[in-house]
Amino acid sequence: MTVTKRLLTNARLATLTESGAPYGLIDEGALVIESGRISWIGEAANLPSHYSRCTPEDLGGRLVTPGLIDCHTHVVFGGDRAREFEMRLEGATYEEVARAGGGIVSTVRATRAASEDELLVSSLTRVDALIAEGVTTLEIKSGYGLDRDTELRMLRTARRIAKERPVTVRTSFLGAHAIPAEYKDRADAYLDEVCLPTLKAAHAEGLVDAVDGFCEGIAFSPEQIRSVFETAKDLGLPVKLHAEQLSNLGGTALAASYGALSADHLEYLDEAGVTAMAASGSVAVLLPGAFYTLRETRMPPMDLLRKHRVPIALATDCNPGSSPLASLLLTMNMGCTLFRMTPEEALAGVTRVAAKALGLEDRGTLEAGKRADLAVWNISHPAELSYRIGFNALKKRIFGGSE
Ligand code: DI6
Ligand code: FE
């Protein structure tokens, strides 16, 4: 349904704006949408009289939030890693599986073997699960190709998803995700011969919105990541980084020195890294699905992140290995239960702060001028979104003013 002007009434609006009430709540609210954007929002009693000519859509007192934003996913990939799940339950660690030729590299084999159409079909099953829970924007990374053709194919698939479904997709080039088998022990040569030229080619094709990397003992060192970030800088692309997930290599501080949009995972982050993020304005993207799946016991430094006022986002990290999770609502529950986030922090983390992690200023809150990406829920209190497990209360989703 495409209607140019809509008036939604009898709504409980969780605006997620930073001033005022918890969750930015407005009771007995009304919201006007014009040309895909919110043109007026507030208490229904204050609705300017010229809007009363619109036919109101009565939401029956339901809760309305900004459309949810999953700011870190790897939804495009081939194959699955169910066997690896078994191996880890038999006692192997994530790093041992990776060193034994499993892990990311096994998904690389399956992704290289998949056509663009096959990647599209399998990715859409995961994207549809996210959409069914109110997601209107998601980030998608490459990084399971690790050769030119497959990296480009993954990014083209990500762009096609945005044509196939009413969602906004932001892409991140993650060529520095793992060292492919053919470059074993030659990471620098992989970066010079494959990763950096592919980044330039992908950028030339308009396929890249940001550049990401995996800074870890089993992946790339801070110095190697620096070469990727230098290329990103030359191309005018923002950066982000998988950092401090399994150990502390100082990747976060490096990312912050490049003004990173975000640093992601962060279980092993120390205070120096936190203050670097605070200075650069980078978002901490926490990924409790990976923490849970890997049975990690070290928590991200929640108190330090709060103390230094680093904005905290939450995302699924949907991927076949460390986080086979396609539910942003469960992610919110995990953020609260595993990381002791408040339900308000969790909701901000998948709306306002997630938008910031993607560099998107036109969404993430309900305010006049923002995109009309909304989720309407069959609940009245926003804490219910984080509190329930395996319960999807979505009534409907409005994307750019349409449903
Ligand atoms: N960290 C992660 O959690 C994912 N990638 C990364 O750099 C895991 C990817 C995988 O195991 O396939
Ligand atoms: Fe990831």
PDB file of N, CA, C and O and ligand atoms in Angstrom, residues 72-74 139 141 144 174 177 212-214 242 245 264-265 287 290 316-319 322-323, ligand 2:
ATOM      1  N   HIS A  72      25.222  -5.385  11.935  1.00  0.00           N
ATOM      2  CA  HIS A  72      26.408  -6.251  11.701  1.00  0.00           C
ATOM      3  C   HIS A  72      25.907  -7.643  11.347  1.00  0.00           C
ATOM      4  O   HIS A  72      25.461  -8.396  12.217  1.00  0.00           O
ATOM      5  N   THR A  73      25.932  -7.987  10.054  1.00  0.00           N
ATOM      6  CA  THR A  73      25.536  -9.332   9.640  1.00  0.00           C
ATOM      7  C   THR A  73      26.461  -9.838   8.543  1.00  0.00           C
ATOM      8  O   THR A  73      27.097  -9.065   7.828  1.00  0.00           O
ATOM      9  N   HIS A  74      26.469 -11.153   8.444  1.00  0.00           N
ATOM     10  CA  HIS A  74      27.153 -11.837   7.340  1.00  0.00           C
ATOM     11  C   HIS A  74      26.105 -12.761   6.694  1.00  0.00           C
ATOM     12  O   HIS A  74      26.342 -13.954   6.553  1.00  0.00           O
ATOM     13  N   GLU A 139      22.911  -4.291   7.698  1.00  0.00           N
ATOM     14  CA  GLU A 139      24.246  -4.243   7.121  1.00  0.00           C
ATOM     15  C   GLU A 139      24.601  -5.653   6.690  1.00  0.00           C
ATOM     16  O   GLU A 139      24.198  -6.628   7.343  1.00  0.00           O
ATOM     17  N   LYS A 141      28.002  -7.963   5.124  1.00  0.00           N
ATOM     18  CA  LYS A 141      29.434  -7.954   4.820  1.00  0.00           C
ATOM     19  C   LYS A 141      29.767  -8.978   3.741  1.00  0.00           C
ATOM     20  O   LYS A 141      29.136 -10.024   3.661  1.00  0.00           O
ATOM     21  N   TYR A 144      33.425 -13.983   2.634  1.00  0.00           N
ATOM     22  CA  TYR A 144      33.483 -15.435   2.476  1.00  0.00           C
ATOM     23  C   TYR A 144      33.880 -15.809   1.051  1.00  0.00           C
ATOM     24  O   TYR A 144      33.700 -16.952   0.632  1.00  0.00           O
ATOM     25  N   LEU A 174      34.615  -6.907   3.455  1.00  0.00           N
ATOM     26  CA  LEU A 174      35.368  -7.604   4.512  1.00  0.00           C
ATOM     27  C   LEU A 174      36.350  -8.586   3.870  1.00  0.00           C
ATOM     28  O   LEU A 174      36.446  -9.738   4.267  1.00  0.00           O
ATOM     29  N   HIS A 177      38.977 -10.807   6.097  1.00  0.00           N
ATOM     30  CA  HIS A 177      38.211 -11.605   7.068  1.00  0.00           C
ATOM     31  C   HIS A 177      39.021 -12.821   7.496  1.00  0.00           C
ATOM     32  O   HIS A 177      39.026 -13.205   8.657  1.00  0.00           O
ATOM     33  N   ASP A 212      35.567  -3.142   6.386  1.00  0.00           N
ATOM     34  CA  ASP A 212      35.677  -3.845   7.671  1.00  0.00           C
ATOM     35  C   ASP A 212      36.893  -4.767   7.610  1.00  0.00           C
ATOM     36  O   ASP A 212      37.475  -5.007   6.533  1.00  0.00           O
ATOM     37  N   GLY A 213      37.305  -5.300   8.752  1.00  0.00           N
ATOM     38  CA  GLY A 213      38.394  -6.276   8.809  1.00  0.00           C
ATOM     39  C   GLY A 213      38.242  -7.112  10.063  1.00  0.00           C
ATOM     40  O   GLY A 213      37.421  -6.788  10.927  1.00  0.00           O
ATOM     41  N   PHE A 214      39.015  -8.175  10.142  1.00  0.00           N
ATOM     42  CA  PHE A 214      39.009  -9.042  11.335  1.00  0.00           C
ATOM     43  C   PHE A 214      40.426  -9.003  11.890  1.00  0.00           C
ATOM     44  O   PHE A 214      41.349  -9.569  11.292  1.00  0.00           O
ATOM     45  N   HIS A 242      36.189  -5.779  13.269  1.00  0.00           N
ATOM     46  CA  HIS A 242      36.012  -6.860  14.244  1.00  0.00           C
ATOM     47  C   HIS A 242      37.257  -6.826  15.134  1.00  0.00           C
ATOM     48  O   HIS A 242      38.359  -7.119  14.653  1.00  0.00           O
ATOM     49  N   GLN A 245      37.906  -9.631  19.896  1.00  0.00           N
ATOM     50  CA  GLN A 245      36.891 -10.684  20.100  1.00  0.00           C
ATOM     51  C   GLN A 245      37.449 -11.848  20.906  1.00  0.00           C
ATOM     52  O   GLN A 245      36.774 -12.370  21.795  1.00  0.00           O
ATOM     53  N   ASP A 264      33.632  -3.763  16.770  1.00  0.00           N
ATOM     54  CA  ASP A 264      32.591  -4.770  17.007  1.00  0.00           C
ATOM     55  C   ASP A 264      33.157  -5.990  17.743  1.00  0.00           C
ATOM     56  O   ASP A 264      34.306  -6.370  17.509  1.00  0.00           O
ATOM     57  N   HIS A 265      32.353  -6.579  18.587  1.00  0.00           N
ATOM     58  CA  HIS A 265      32.681  -7.712  19.490  1.00  0.00           C
ATOM     59  C   HIS A 265      33.159  -7.179  20.839  1.00  0.00           C
ATOM     60  O   HIS A 265      32.397  -7.119  21.779  1.00  0.00           O
ATOM     61  N   LEU A 287      27.904  -8.213  20.189  1.00  0.00           N
ATOM     62  CA  LEU A 287      27.351  -9.324  19.418  1.00  0.00           C
ATOM     63  C   LEU A 287      27.144 -10.519  20.346  1.00  0.00           C
ATOM     64  O   LEU A 287      27.934 -11.483  20.338  1.00  0.00           O
ATOM     65  N   ALA A 290      27.429 -14.320  19.199  1.00  0.00           N
ATOM     66  CA  ALA A 290      28.744 -14.955  19.086  1.00  0.00           C
ATOM     67  C   ALA A 290      29.265 -15.318  20.475  1.00  0.00           C
ATOM     68  O   ALA A 290      29.842 -16.402  20.672  1.00  0.00           O
ATOM     69  N   THR A 316      23.038  -9.001  15.329  1.00  0.00           N
ATOM     70  CA  THR A 316      23.001 -10.469  15.350  1.00  0.00           C
ATOM     71  C   THR A 316      24.349 -11.096  15.023  1.00  0.00           C
ATOM     72  O   THR A 316      24.622 -12.218  15.433  1.00  0.00           O
ATOM     73  N   ASP A 317      25.187 -10.432  14.176  1.00  0.00           N
ATOM     74  CA  ASP A 317      26.401 -11.067  13.623  1.00  0.00           C
ATOM     75  C   ASP A 317      26.012 -12.309  12.813  1.00  0.00           C
ATOM     76  O   ASP A 317      26.814 -13.227  12.668  1.00  0.00           O
ATOM     77  N   CYS A 318      24.782 -12.363  12.319  1.00  0.00           N
ATOM     78  CA  CYS A 318      24.272 -13.570  11.644  1.00  0.00           C
ATOM     79  C   CYS A 318      25.327 -14.121  10.682  1.00  0.00           C
ATOM     80  O   CYS A 318      25.679 -13.490   9.681  1.00  0.00           O
ATOM     81  N   ASN A 319      25.871 -15.276  11.018  1.00  0.00           N
ATOM     82  CA  ASN A 319      26.894 -15.934  10.185  1.00  0.00           C
ATOM     83  C   ASN A 319      26.849 -17.428  10.458  1.00  0.00           C
ATOM     84  O   ASN A 319      26.284 -17.862  11.462  1.00  0.00           O
ATOM     85  N   SER A 322      30.116 -18.529  14.054  1.00  0.00           N
ATOM     86  CA  SER A 322      30.098 -18.111  15.452  1.00  0.00           C
ATOM     87  C   SER A 322      28.767 -17.549  15.909  1.00  0.00           C
ATOM     88  O   SER A 322      28.578 -17.316  17.110  1.00  0.00           O
ATOM     89  N   SER A 323      27.836 -17.325  14.982  1.00  0.00           N
ATOM     90  CA  SER A 323      26.553 -16.748  15.410  1.00  0.00           C
ATOM     91  C   SER A 323      25.450 -17.070  14.397  1.00  0.00           C
ATOM     92  O   SER A 323      25.008 -16.199  13.649  1.00  0.00           O
TER      93      SER A 323
HETATM   94 FE    FE B   2      31.071 -10.562  12.342  1.00  0.00          FE
END
